[in-house]
Short mmCIF file of C-alpha atoms in Angstrom, two decimals:
data_model
loop_
_atom_site.label_atom_id
_atom_site.label_comp_id
_atom_site.label_asym_id
_atom_site.label_seq_id
_atom_site.Cartn_x
_atom_site.Cartn_y
_atom_site.Cartn_z
CA MET A 1 -55.51 2.18 31.88
CA LYS A 2 -53.47 5.13 32.13
CA SER A 3 -50.61 2.94 33.26
CA LYS A 4 -51.02 0.91 29.98
CA LEU A 5 -51.08 3.83 27.75
CA ILE A 6 -47.87 5.34 29.29
CA ILE A 7 -46.11 1.90 28.83
CA ARG A 8 -47.42 1.72 25.04
CA LEU A 9 -45.98 5.40 24.51
CA LEU A 10 -42.70 4.51 26.14
CA VAL A 11 -42.33 1.26 23.92
CA ALA A 12 -43.27 3.47 20.92
CA ILE A 13 -40.73 6.17 21.85
CA VAL A 14 -38.00 3.65 22.52
CA SER A 15 -38.77 1.82 19.11
CA LEU A 16 -38.71 5.11 17.27
CA GLY A 17 -35.34 5.99 18.85
CA VAL A 18 -33.93 2.75 17.95
CA ALA A 19 -35.12 3.03 14.41
CA VAL A 20 -33.86 6.53 14.20
CA GLY A 21 -30.58 5.27 15.55
CA VAL A 22 -30.36 2.31 13.07
CA TYR A 23 -31.12 5.01 10.12
CA TRP A 24 -28.34 7.27 11.12
CA LYS A 25 -25.96 4.20 11.34
CA VAL A 26 -26.90 2.75 7.98
CA ASN A 27 -26.64 6.36 6.43
CA ALA A 28 -23.27 6.92 8.12
CA GLN A 29 -21.96 3.58 6.84
CA GLU A 30 -23.22 4.29 3.12
CA GLU A 31 -21.25 7.58 3.45
CA VAL A 32 -18.05 5.62 4.37
CA ILE A 33 -18.65 3.64 1.15
CA ASN A 34 -19.28 6.57 -1.06
CA PHE A 35 -16.26 8.59 0.38
CA LEU A 36 -13.92 5.44 -0.37
CA TYR A 37 -15.19 5.15 -4.02
CA GLY A 38 -14.57 8.79 -4.38
CA GLU A 39 -11.03 8.52 -3.00
CA PHE A 40 -10.30 5.30 -4.94
CA GLU A 41 -11.36 6.84 -8.31
CA GLN A 42 -9.69 10.14 -7.64
CA LYS A 43 -6.33 8.59 -7.21
CA ASN A 44 -6.73 5.90 -9.83
CA ILE A 45 -6.74 3.01 -7.51
CA PRO A 46 -8.21 0.00 -9.30
CA VAL A 47 -11.16 -0.81 -6.90
CA THR A 48 -14.08 -2.31 -8.71
CA GLU A 49 -16.47 -2.86 -5.86
CA ILE A 50 -16.80 -2.21 -2.11
CA THR A 51 -19.11 -4.21 0.00
CA ILE A 52 -20.55 -4.13 3.57
CA LEU A 53 -19.92 -7.46 5.19
CA GLU A 54 -21.12 -6.63 8.86
CA ARG A 55 -22.53 -3.36 10.01
CA THR A 56 -21.71 -3.50 13.69
CA PRO A 57 -19.02 -3.35 14.15
CA LEU A 58 -18.38 -2.00 10.33
CA SER A 59 -16.53 -4.61 8.33
CA ILE A 60 -16.11 -4.10 4.40
CA GLN A 61 -14.96 -6.15 1.51
CA ILE A 62 -12.82 -4.36 -1.16
CA MET A 63 -12.33 -5.81 -4.69
CA ILE A 64 -9.09 -4.63 -6.46
CA ARG A 65 -8.35 -5.46 -9.93
CA ALA A 66 -4.93 -6.75 -11.12
CA ARG A 67 -3.65 -5.86 -14.70
CA ASN A 68 -2.45 -9.33 -15.13
CA PRO A 69 -3.38 -13.11 -14.41
CA TRP A 70 -0.58 -12.72 -11.62
CA THR A 71 0.27 -10.47 -8.75
CA THR A 72 2.84 -7.73 -9.56
CA ALA A 73 4.57 -5.11 -7.39
CA GLU A 74 2.06 -2.52 -8.75
CA ASP A 75 -0.79 -4.65 -7.47
CA ILE A 76 0.98 -4.91 -4.15
CA HIS A 77 1.32 -1.14 -4.35
CA ALA A 78 -2.45 -0.75 -5.10
CA MET A 79 -3.45 -2.70 -2.17
CA SER A 80 -1.01 -0.70 0.19
CA LEU A 81 -2.87 2.38 -1.01
CA VAL A 82 -6.10 0.81 0.01
CA ASP A 83 -4.68 0.40 3.26
CA ARG A 84 -3.62 3.93 3.52
CA GLU A 85 -7.03 5.17 2.51
CA ILE A 86 -8.67 3.32 5.00
CA GLN A 87 -6.53 3.55 8.03
CA PHE A 88 -5.38 7.26 7.50
CA PHE A 89 -7.80 9.27 5.25
CA ALA A 90 -11.13 7.82 6.24
CA ALA A 91 -10.10 7.75 9.67
CA ARG A 92 -9.16 11.52 9.43
CA GLU A 93 -12.84 12.31 8.07
CA GLY A 94 -14.21 10.61 11.17
CA TYR A 95 -15.23 7.19 9.42
CA LYS A 96 -14.71 4.32 11.67
CA ILE A 97 -14.05 1.05 10.01
CA ASP A 98 -13.46 -1.97 12.21
CA SER A 99 -12.05 -4.21 10.01
CA TYR A 100 -11.80 -4.76 5.97
CA THR A 101 -10.83 -7.75 3.55
CA LYS A 102 -8.90 -7.10 0.32
CA ILE A 103 -9.56 -9.26 -2.57
CA LEU A 104 -7.02 -8.97 -5.60
CA ILE A 105 -8.76 -10.29 -8.73
CA GLY A 106 -6.56 -11.15 -11.70
CA SER A 107 -7.32 -10.03 -15.35
CA ASP A 108 -8.65 -13.64 -15.91
CA GLY A 109 -11.24 -12.92 -13.26
CA LYS A 110 -9.42 -15.51 -10.77
CA GLN A 111 -8.79 -14.63 -7.18
CA LEU A 112 -4.95 -13.85 -6.60
CA GLU A 113 -4.64 -12.54 -3.06
CA ILE A 114 -7.05 -11.98 -0.04
CA THR A 115 -6.22 -10.60 3.24
CA THR A 116 -8.30 -9.37 6.27
CA GLN A 117 -7.12 -6.92 8.72
CA LYS A 118 -8.39 -4.89 11.54
CA THR A 119 -7.78 -1.22 11.95
CA ASP A 120 -5.83 -0.10 15.00
CA PRO A 121 -5.76 3.65 15.94
CA GLU A 122 -3.37 2.80 18.88
CA ARG A 123 -0.85 1.08 16.57
CA THR A 124 -1.28 3.02 13.32
CA PRO A 125 1.30 5.92 13.17
CA GLN A 126 0.16 9.29 12.52
CA LEU A 127 0.46 10.33 8.89
CA ASN A 128 2.57 13.15 8.12
CA PHE A 129 0.72 15.62 5.70
CA SER A 130 3.63 18.00 5.04
CA HIS A 131 4.79 18.22 1.65
CA ALA A 132 8.39 18.06 0.12
CA VAL A 133 10.19 21.30 0.48
CA LEU A 134 13.23 20.05 -1.87
CA PRO A 135 12.14 19.75 -5.73
CA ASP A 136 12.42 16.28 -7.40
CA LYS A 137 15.53 17.11 -9.30
CA ALA A 138 17.51 18.15 -6.04
CA VAL A 139 16.36 15.04 -4.29
CA GLN A 140 17.32 12.95 -7.14
CA ASN A 141 20.74 14.20 -7.15
CA ASN A 142 21.06 13.54 -3.60
CA VAL A 143 19.85 10.00 -3.83
CA VAL A 144 22.07 9.15 -6.72
CA LYS A 145 25.30 10.40 -4.92
CA GLU A 146 24.42 8.26 -1.97
CA ILE A 147 23.42 5.28 -3.57
CA SER A 148 26.65 5.12 -5.70
CA LYS A 149 28.43 5.15 -2.24
CA MET A 150 26.31 2.38 -0.54
CA ALA A 151 26.24 0.03 -3.75
CA ASN A 152 30.16 -0.20 -3.16
CA THR A 153 29.60 -1.42 0.58
CA PHE A 154 27.27 -4.19 -0.88
CA SER A 155 29.72 -5.27 -3.56
CA VAL A 156 27.22 -5.60 -6.33
CA GLY A 157 29.72 -5.09 -8.99
CA ASP A 158 29.68 -2.71 -11.97
CA VAL A 159 26.14 -1.72 -12.01
CA THR A 160 24.52 1.43 -13.45
CA PHE A 161 21.35 2.48 -11.48
CA ASP A 162 18.40 4.33 -13.22
CA ILE A 163 17.18 6.58 -10.36
CA SER A 164 14.25 8.92 -10.50
CA ILE A 165 12.03 10.77 -7.99
CA SER A 166 8.56 11.57 -8.91
CA SER A 167 5.76 13.60 -7.03
CA ASP A 168 2.16 13.37 -6.27
CA GLU A 169 0.51 15.97 -4.16
CA GLY A 170 3.65 16.77 -2.46
CA LEU A 171 4.67 13.19 -1.65
CA GLN A 172 7.66 11.59 -3.55
CA THR A 173 8.30 8.40 -4.94
CA LEU A 174 11.74 6.76 -5.14
CA THR A 175 12.29 4.56 -8.08
CA VAL A 176 15.57 2.53 -8.59
CA ASN A 177 15.80 0.20 -11.52
CA ALA A 178 19.02 -2.01 -12.65
CA MET A 179 20.11 -4.72 -14.81
CA ALA A 180 22.05 -7.60 -13.93
CA GLU A 181 24.69 -9.41 -15.92
CA SER A 182 24.58 -12.76 -14.06
CA LEU A 183 22.34 -14.63 -11.44
CA ASP A 184 25.30 -14.23 -8.94
CA GLN A 185 25.31 -10.61 -9.52
CA ALA A 186 21.48 -10.63 -9.44
CA ASN A 187 21.40 -11.84 -6.10
CA LYS A 188 23.65 -9.12 -4.74
CA ILE A 189 21.89 -6.63 -6.51
CA SER A 190 18.24 -7.87 -5.35
CA PHE A 191 19.60 -7.93 -1.83
CA PHE A 192 20.73 -4.29 -2.13
CA LEU A 193 17.49 -3.20 -3.41
CA TRP A 194 15.53 -4.98 -0.65
CA ALA A 195 17.88 -3.72 1.83
CA LEU A 196 18.01 0.04 0.88
CA PRO A 197 14.82 1.17 2.73
CA ASP A 198 16.27 -0.19 5.90
CA THR A 199 19.33 2.01 5.74
CA SER A 200 19.60 5.59 6.80
CA LEU A 201 19.53 6.86 3.18
CA ILE A 202 15.74 7.70 2.83
CA GLY A 203 15.51 9.10 6.22
CA ASP A 204 18.57 11.45 5.81
CA ILE A 205 17.41 12.85 2.65
CA ASN A 206 14.00 13.37 4.25
CA SER A 207 15.44 15.31 6.96
CA GLN A 208 16.76 17.75 4.22
CA GLY A 209 13.22 18.50 3.11
CA ALA A 210 12.61 15.71 0.99
CA ARG A 211 9.11 13.69 1.44
CA ILE A 212 10.12 10.06 -0.02
CA ILE A 213 7.29 7.85 1.27
CA PHE A 214 7.09 5.34 -1.50
CA TYR A 215 10.21 3.26 -2.68
CA LYS A 216 9.73 1.12 -5.91
CA ALA A 217 12.86 -0.96 -7.14
CA LYS A 218 12.99 -3.34 -10.23
CA LEU A 219 15.78 -5.55 -11.49
CA ILE A 220 15.85 -7.21 -15.06
CA ASP A 221 18.47 -9.28 -16.66
CA GLU A 222 20.19 -8.89 -20.02
CA ASN A 223 17.19 -10.15 -21.94
CA ASN A 224 14.97 -7.61 -20.16
CA GLU A 225 13.19 -10.45 -18.21
CA LEU A 226 12.25 -9.16 -14.63
CA LEU A 227 14.10 -10.82 -11.80
CA PHE A 228 13.04 -8.53 -8.92
CA ASP A 229 10.10 -6.18 -8.49
CA TYR A 230 9.63 -4.56 -5.07
CA VAL A 231 7.42 -1.56 -3.82
CA MET A 232 7.11 -0.35 -0.43
CA ASP A 233 5.05 2.29 1.37
CA LEU A 234 7.55 3.63 3.90
CA GLU A 235 5.13 5.49 6.13
CA MET A 236 2.56 2.78 6.49
CA GLY A 237 5.51 -0.07 6.43
CA SER A 238 3.31 -2.11 3.83
CA GLY A 239 4.43 -3.51 0.59
CA GLY A 240 6.15 -6.50 -0.91
CA TRP A 241 8.16 -7.96 -3.94
CA ASN A 242 8.29 -10.60 -6.42
CA ILE A 243 11.31 -12.49 -7.20
CA ASP A 244 12.66 -14.86 -9.93
CA ASP A 245 12.60 -18.57 -8.67
CA ARG A 246 16.38 -18.77 -9.65
CA LEU A 247 17.26 -16.06 -7.15
CA GLN A 248 17.61 -16.29 -3.45
CA ASN A 249 14.93 -14.73 -1.42
CA PRO A 250 16.59 -11.55 -0.06
CA SER A 251 14.72 -12.04 3.28
CA GLY A 252 16.11 -15.39 3.70
CA ASP A 253 12.38 -16.98 3.34
CA GLY A 254 11.36 -19.39 0.88
CA PRO A 255 12.75 -22.28 -1.17
CA PRO A 256 16.67 -22.19 -2.42
CA PRO A 257 17.06 -20.72 -5.56
CA GLN A 258 17.20 -22.87 -8.64
CA SER A 259 20.44 -23.67 -10.39
CA GLU A 260 21.55 -21.39 -13.26
CA PRO A 261 21.08 -23.67 -16.59
#
């Protein structure tokens, strides 16, 4: 009789322990969701919904709102910022997310993009939280000089680049805009804008006290129509671009360009 009582007590203790463990795990997962909602709202990242897909290991789904019925570079930037929040800031706070799915929804309610990826602490680089030492204007002046020199080596022709540096919480964004007078010139400029992050330019300027981690580039034609739109998180190595069908994809992928009318 006594042995049966002891067994019942052990079963009750184990069950209680399991229940407490589940409670704390569920509570911690809800904390992750609340943390992310707060981060996205504070940083104006257009996330509309976060859903837990699986609790063990934790897998979540994030809905992101696009401004148009199509994907733009700004939408790509928003998705990159979501990566940054999950893989760096959430991890820094001790929240472990095993995998996550990003869904981009167009302004018409249709799905534009969907990607699923696992977090990998071993592969993900450590985020540098240092702030810029050089003010935006000084960084901008340096970039203008260097880009003028580099553009000549890419034979882009007579082009005026509109270059600016902006800061948010000590992190700087380099924006380079240009206009092409022909599709032939547009191909050369778009390749230059695409290749620029892979040159030593940004690394050299950052070594002088800048903190350029975001790069944005935009190319238009004489009618102000968008030909090339590019955004990159240099620290995360994530981003992408949109390009007019008449131009050659700078990476060499995709179909050949359409003929100029």
